[in-house]
Coordinates of C-alpha atoms in Angstrom, one line a residue:
M1108 CA 24.8 48.5 -22.0
A1109 CA 23.5 45.5 -20.1
E1110 CA 19.9 46.3 -21.3
L1111 CA 21.1 46.4 -24.9
V1112 CA 22.9 43.0 -24.6
I1113 CA 19.8 41.5 -23.0
F1114 CA 17.6 42.9 -25.8
L1115 CA 19.8 41.7 -28.6
A1116 CA 20.1 38.2 -27.1
T1117 CA 16.3 38.0 -26.7
V1118 CA 15.8 39.1 -30.3
L1119 CA 18.4 36.5 -31.5
A1120 CA 16.8 33.7 -29.5
V1121 CA 13.3 34.5 -30.8
L1122 CA 14.4 34.8 -34.4
A1123 CA 16.4 31.5 -34.2
L1124 CA 13.4 29.6 -32.7
G1125 CA 11.0 31.2 -35.3
A1126 CA 13.3 30.3 -38.1
G1127 CA 13.6 26.7 -37.0
V1128 CA 9.8 26.4 -36.8
A1129 CA 9.4 28.1 -40.2
A1130 CA 11.9 25.8 -41.8
L1131 CA 10.0 22.7 -40.4
V1132 CA 6.6 24.1 -41.6
M1133 CA 7.9 25.1 -45.0
G1134 CA 9.4 21.7 -45.4
D1135 CA 6.0 20.2 -45.0
R1136 CA 4.3 22.6 -47.3
A1137 CA 6.3 21.0 -50.1
F1138 CA 4.6 17.7 -49.1
D1139 CA 1.2 19.4 -49.0
S1140 CA 1.7 20.8 -52.5
R1141 CA 2.7 17.3 -53.8
L1142 CA -0.3 15.8 -52.2
T1143 CA -2.6 18.4 -53.7
A1144 CA -1.0 17.9 -57.1
L1145 CA -1.4 14.1 -56.8
S1146 CA -5.1 14.4 -55.8
A1147 CA -5.7 16.7 -58.7
G1148 CA -4.0 14.4 -61.1
R1149 CA -1.0 16.6 -61.7
P1150 CA 2.0 14.6 -60.5
G1151 CA 5.4 16.3 -60.5
A1152 CA 4.2 19.8 -59.5
A1153 CA 6.7 22.4 -58.6
A1154 CA 7.7 22.8 -54.9
V1155 CA 6.6 25.8 -52.9
Q1156 CA 8.3 29.0 -53.9
G1157 CA 8.8 31.9 -51.6
P1158 CA 11.2 34.7 -50.6
F1159 CA 13.1 32.3 -48.3
S1160 CA 13.1 29.3 -50.5
A1161 CA 16.8 29.4 -51.0
I1162 CA 17.6 29.8 -47.3
L1163 CA 15.2 27.3 -45.8
P1164 CA 16.8 24.1 -47.1
T1165 CA 20.2 25.1 -45.7
L1166 CA 18.6 26.1 -42.4
L1167 CA 16.6 22.8 -42.3
D1168 CA 19.7 20.8 -42.9
S1169 CA 21.5 22.6 -40.1
L1170 CA 18.7 21.8 -37.7
I1171 CA 18.7 18.2 -38.8
R1172 CA 22.4 17.9 -38.1
W1173 CA 22.0 19.5 -34.7
G1174 CA 19.0 17.2 -34.0
R1175 CA 21.0 14.1 -34.8
T1176 CA 23.7 15.2 -32.5
A1177 CA 21.5 16.3 -29.7
G1178 CA 19.1 13.4 -30.0
R1179 CA 21.7 10.7 -30.3
G1180 CA 20.3 7.7 -28.3
S1181 CA 16.7 9.0 -28.3
L1182 CA 16.5 8.9 -32.1
E1183 CA 17.7 5.3 -32.3
T1184 CA 15.0 3.7 -30.0
E1185 CA 11.3 3.4 -29.9
A1186 CA 11.2 7.0 -28.6
R1187 CA 11.8 8.2 -32.2
A1188 CA 8.8 6.3 -33.4
S1189 CA 6.6 7.9 -30.7
L1190 CA 7.9 11.3 -31.5
R1191 CA 7.5 10.7 -35.2
M1192 CA 3.8 9.8 -34.6
K1193 CA 3.2 12.9 -32.6
L1194 CA 4.7 15.0 -35.4
V1195 CA 2.5 13.3 -37.9
Q1196 CA -0.5 13.9 -35.7
A1197 CA 0.5 17.6 -35.5
G1198 CA 0.7 17.8 -39.3
F1199 CA 4.5 17.5 -39.9
Y1200 CA 5.0 14.8 -42.5
A1201 CA 8.7 15.4 -43.5
D1202 CA 10.9 12.3 -43.4
R1203 CA 13.4 14.0 -41.0
A1204 CA 10.9 15.9 -38.9
A1205 CA 12.0 14.2 -35.7
E1206 CA 15.7 15.2 -36.3
A1207 CA 14.5 18.8 -37.1
F1208 CA 12.4 18.9 -34.0
F1209 CA 15.4 17.8 -31.8
G1210 CA 17.4 20.5 -33.6
I1211 CA 14.9 23.2 -32.8
R1212 CA 14.9 22.0 -29.1
A1213 CA 18.7 22.1 -29.0
A1214 CA 19.0 25.5 -30.7
A1215 CA 16.3 27.0 -28.4
A1216 CA 17.9 25.5 -25.3
L1217 CA 21.3 26.8 -26.3
L1218 CA 20.2 30.3 -27.2
L1219 CA 17.8 30.8 -24.2
G1220 CA 20.5 29.3 -21.9
V1221 CA 23.0 31.9 -23.2
L1222 CA 20.2 34.6 -22.8
G1223 CA 19.6 33.5 -19.2
L1224 CA 23.3 33.5 -18.4
V1225 CA 23.7 37.0 -19.9
A1226 CA 20.7 38.3 -18.0
G1227 CA 22.0 36.8 -14.7
L1228 CA 25.4 38.4 -15.2
A1229 CA 23.9 41.8 -16.2
L1230 CA 21.4 41.9 -13.3
N1231 CA 24.0 40.6 -10.9
L1232 CA 21.5 38.6 -8.8
W1233 CA 23.2 36.3 -6.3
G1234 CA 26.4 36.5 -8.2
V1235 CA 27.6 33.4 -10.1
F1236 CA 24.7 31.3 -8.6
G1237 CA 22.2 33.7 -10.2
A1238 CA 23.9 33.5 -13.6
V1239 CA 24.0 29.7 -13.5
A1240 CA 20.3 29.6 -12.4
G1241 CA 19.4 31.9 -15.3
A1242 CA 21.2 29.7 -17.8
M1243 CA 19.5 26.6 -16.5
L1244 CA 16.1 28.2 -16.5
G1245 CA 16.6 29.5 -20.1
A1246 CA 17.8 26.1 -21.3
N1247 CA 14.8 24.3 -19.7
I1248 CA 12.4 26.7 -21.2
G1249 CA 14.0 26.1 -24.6
L1250 CA 13.7 22.4 -24.2
F1251 CA 10.1 22.3 -23.1
V1252 CA 8.5 25.1 -25.1
P1253 CA 8.7 23.1 -28.4
N1254 CA 6.9 20.2 -26.7
L1255 CA 4.1 22.5 -25.5
V1256 CA 3.8 23.9 -29.0
L1257 CA 3.6 20.4 -30.5
S1258 CA 0.9 19.4 -28.0
S1259 CA -1.1 22.5 -28.7
K1260 CA -0.9 21.8 -32.5
I1261 CA -2.1 18.2 -31.9
K1262 CA -5.0 19.4 -29.8
A1263 CA -6.0 22.0 -32.4
R1264 CA -6.0 19.5 -35.2
T1265 CA -7.9 17.0 -33.1
E1266 CA -10.6 19.6 -32.4
A1267 CA -10.8 20.5 -36.1
M1268 CA -11.2 16.9 -37.0
Y1269 CA -13.8 16.4 -34.4
L1270 CA -15.8 19.4 -35.7
G1271 CA -15.5 18.6 -39.4
L1272 CA -16.1 14.9 -39.3
P1273 CA -20.0 14.9 -39.1
D1274 CA -20.3 17.2 -42.1
A1275 CA -17.9 15.0 -44.1
I1276 CA -19.7 11.9 -43.2
D1277 CA -23.1 13.4 -44.3
L1278 CA -21.6 14.2 -47.7
M1279 CA -20.1 10.7 -47.9
V1280 CA -23.6 9.2 -47.1
V1281 CA -25.2 11.3 -49.9
S1282 CA -22.5 10.2 -52.3
L1283 CA -22.7 6.5 -51.4
E1284 CA -26.5 6.5 -51.7
A1285 CA -26.2 8.1 -55.1
G1286 CA -24.2 5.0 -56.2
A1287 CA -20.6 6.3 -55.7
T1288 CA -17.9 4.1 -54.3
L1289 CA -16.0 4.9 -51.1
S1290 CA -13.1 6.3 -53.0
A1291 CA -15.4 8.6 -55.0
A1292 CA -17.1 9.7 -51.8
L1293 CA -13.7 10.6 -50.3
Q1294 CA -12.8 12.5 -53.4
R1295 CA -16.1 14.4 -53.2
V1296 CA -15.5 15.3 -49.6
E1297 CA -12.0 16.5 -50.5
A1298 CA -13.2 18.7 -53.3
E1299 CA -16.1 20.2 -51.4
F1300 CA -14.5 20.8 -48.0
R1301 CA -11.1 22.0 -49.0
D1302 CA -11.6 25.4 -47.6
L1303 CA -14.2 24.6 -44.9
H1304 CA -12.5 21.7 -43.1
A1305 CA -8.8 21.7 -44.1
V1306 CA -7.7 19.0 -41.7
V1307 CA -10.4 16.5 -42.8
T1308 CA -9.6 17.3 -46.4
E1309 CA -5.9 16.7 -45.8
Q1310 CA -6.4 13.4 -44.1
F1311 CA -8.8 12.1 -46.7
G1312 CA -6.4 13.2 -49.4
I1313 CA -3.6 11.2 -47.9
V1314 CA -6.0 8.1 -47.7
L1315 CA -6.7 8.5 -51.4
A1316 CA -3.0 9.0 -52.3
E1317 CA -2.1 5.8 -50.4
M1318 CA -4.9 3.9 -52.1
Q1319 CA -3.7 5.1 -55.5
A1320 CA -0.2 4.1 -54.6
G1321 CA -1.3 0.5 -54.1
A1322 CA -2.3 0.2 -50.4
S1323 CA -5.5 -1.6 -49.6
R1324 CA -8.5 0.2 -48.3
A1325 CA -8.2 -1.4 -44.8
E1326 CA -4.5 -0.4 -44.6
A1327 CA -5.1 3.2 -45.7
L1328 CA -8.0 3.5 -43.2
T1329 CA -5.8 2.0 -40.4
R1330 CA -3.1 4.6 -41.1
L1331 CA -5.7 7.3 -41.0
A1332 CA -6.7 6.2 -37.5
A1333 CA -3.1 6.2 -36.4
R1334 CA -2.5 9.7 -37.8
S1335 CA -5.6 11.1 -36.0
P1336 CA -5.4 11.1 -32.2
G1337 CA -9.2 11.5 -31.7
D1338 CA -11.3 8.4 -30.9
E1339 CA -14.0 9.4 -33.4
V1340 CA -11.7 8.7 -36.4
K1341 CA -10.7 5.4 -34.9
Q1342 CA -14.3 4.4 -34.5
L1343 CA -15.1 5.6 -38.0
T1344 CA -12.4 3.5 -39.6
T1345 CA -13.2 0.5 -37.6
M1346 CA -16.8 0.8 -38.6
I1347 CA -16.0 1.1 -42.3
I1348 CA -13.7 -1.9 -42.2
Q1349 CA -16.1 -4.1 -40.3
S1350 CA -19.1 -3.0 -42.5
E1351 CA -17.2 -4.0 -45.7
A1352 CA -16.1 -7.3 -44.1
V1353 CA -19.7 -8.4 -43.1
G1354 CA -21.4 -6.8 -46.2
A1355 CA -23.5 -4.3 -44.3
S1356 CA -24.8 -1.1 -45.9
L1357 CA -22.1 1.5 -45.5
G1358 CA -24.4 4.4 -46.1
D1359 CA -26.7 3.4 -43.2
T1360 CA -23.8 2.7 -40.9
L1361 CA -22.2 6.2 -41.6
R1362 CA -25.6 7.9 -41.1
V1363 CA -26.0 6.3 -37.7
F1364 CA -22.4 7.2 -36.8
A1365 CA -22.9 10.9 -37.8
E1366 CA -26.1 11.1 -35.7
E1367 CA -24.2 9.6 -32.7
M1368 CA -21.4 12.1 -33.2
R1369 CA -23.8 15.0 -33.2
K1370 CA -25.6 13.7 -30.1
T1371 CA -22.2 13.5 -28.4
R1372 CA -21.3 17.1 -29.4
Y1373 CA -24.7 18.2 -28.1
L1374 CA -24.1 16.5 -24.7
D1375 CA -20.6 18.1 -24.6
A1376 CA -22.2 21.5 -25.1
E1377 CA -24.7 20.8 -22.3
R1378 CA -22.0 19.7 -20.0
K1379 CA -19.9 22.9 -20.7
A1380 CA -23.0 25.0 -20.1
A1381 CA -23.6 23.3 -16.8
E1382 CA -20.0 23.9 -15.7
L1383 CA -20.2 27.6 -16.6
P1384 CA -21.7 28.8 -13.3
V1385 CA -19.0 27.0 -11.3
K1386 CA -16.2 28.5 -13.5
L1387 CA -17.7 32.0 -13.2
A1388 CA -17.7 31.7 -9.4
F1389 CA -13.9 32.1 -9.1
P1390 CA -13.6 35.4 -11.0
L1391 CA -16.7 36.7 -9.4
V1392 CA -15.4 36.1 -5.9
L1393 CA -11.8 37.1 -6.5
F1394 CA -12.2 40.2 -8.8
I1395 CA -15.8 41.4 -9.3
F1396 CA -17.2 41.2 -5.8
P1397 CA -14.2 43.1 -4.1
C1398 CA -14.5 45.9 -6.7
L1399 CA -18.3 46.1 -6.2
T1400 CA -18.0 46.0 -2.5
S1401 CA -15.4 48.8 -2.6
V1402 CA -17.6 51.0 -4.8
I1403 CA -20.6 50.5 -2.5
F1404 CA -19.0 50.8 0.9
I1405 CA -16.1 53.2 0.5
P1406 CA -18.4 56.3 0.1
V1407 CA -20.4 55.1 3.2
A1408 CA -17.2 54.7 5.2
I1409 CA -16.0 58.2 4.1
R1410 CA -19.2 59.8 5.2
F1411 CA -19.1 57.8 8.5
I1412 CA -15.6 59.0 9.2
R1413 CA -16.5 62.6 8.4
G1414 CA -19.5 62.4 10.7
L1415 CA -17.3 61.1 13.6
M1416 CA -14.7 63.8 13.0
G1417 CA -17.4 66.4 13.3

């Protein structure tokens, strides 16, 4: 009976956490569809439809209400702006993403805390102290796991931007040298790299949408640098703004920047290759050498013992 209760509580906790993340992601897919429609010249496109489209708004509203209650105080200070920027960098652009994130943390902490309490009581480890310790452990895991997921998402998008930016800049250089404007070059990148470099395409699409909405080029590029945590995007936007301010050739500037980025990536690859022997030393010493030594010397030891025993 105790094992069944633990299993059901685990399944409930995992499903609740997954539903919260799915609600947050699906809420942003509506934004992505509107952005794609605007970039394609089709404003007013329909929202994303799916088998859970009727349930997700209610679930998302519940998470937002929980988040407002759980994050009261934190959501009213500069901490909300910092969390909001992290969510934007991770690709979550919904207006109430911060409240939904707090709601996911609160729901995960509550459910995993209850799971830890039930597990402590069922296993009967150290009595009441074990149950309380299990509840605290589960609650802390529920609080910190969403932060780890968010950091992992930011890191993955930063890496994708870092890998796709040189190719995008090369296409921008070709477009600019062919006589296109910067806006037309960005549109060309968005059209060509939609499937190859999704993060770069998304960010450039947001820049174009902001410029079409009336923002200046410098403002749209500055927001692009704020949304992208990598230093390369900040350097790119600064270079474009300064080149336009002083009247320098934007195509030559971008070509030099793309070459520098590729040199940096080549040096990073060389550094990782140089670190590989050091990193391989630990598994070799801890795992491979003991097994190899056992395979070589155990038969010799067996023969030696047999020889001594006559």
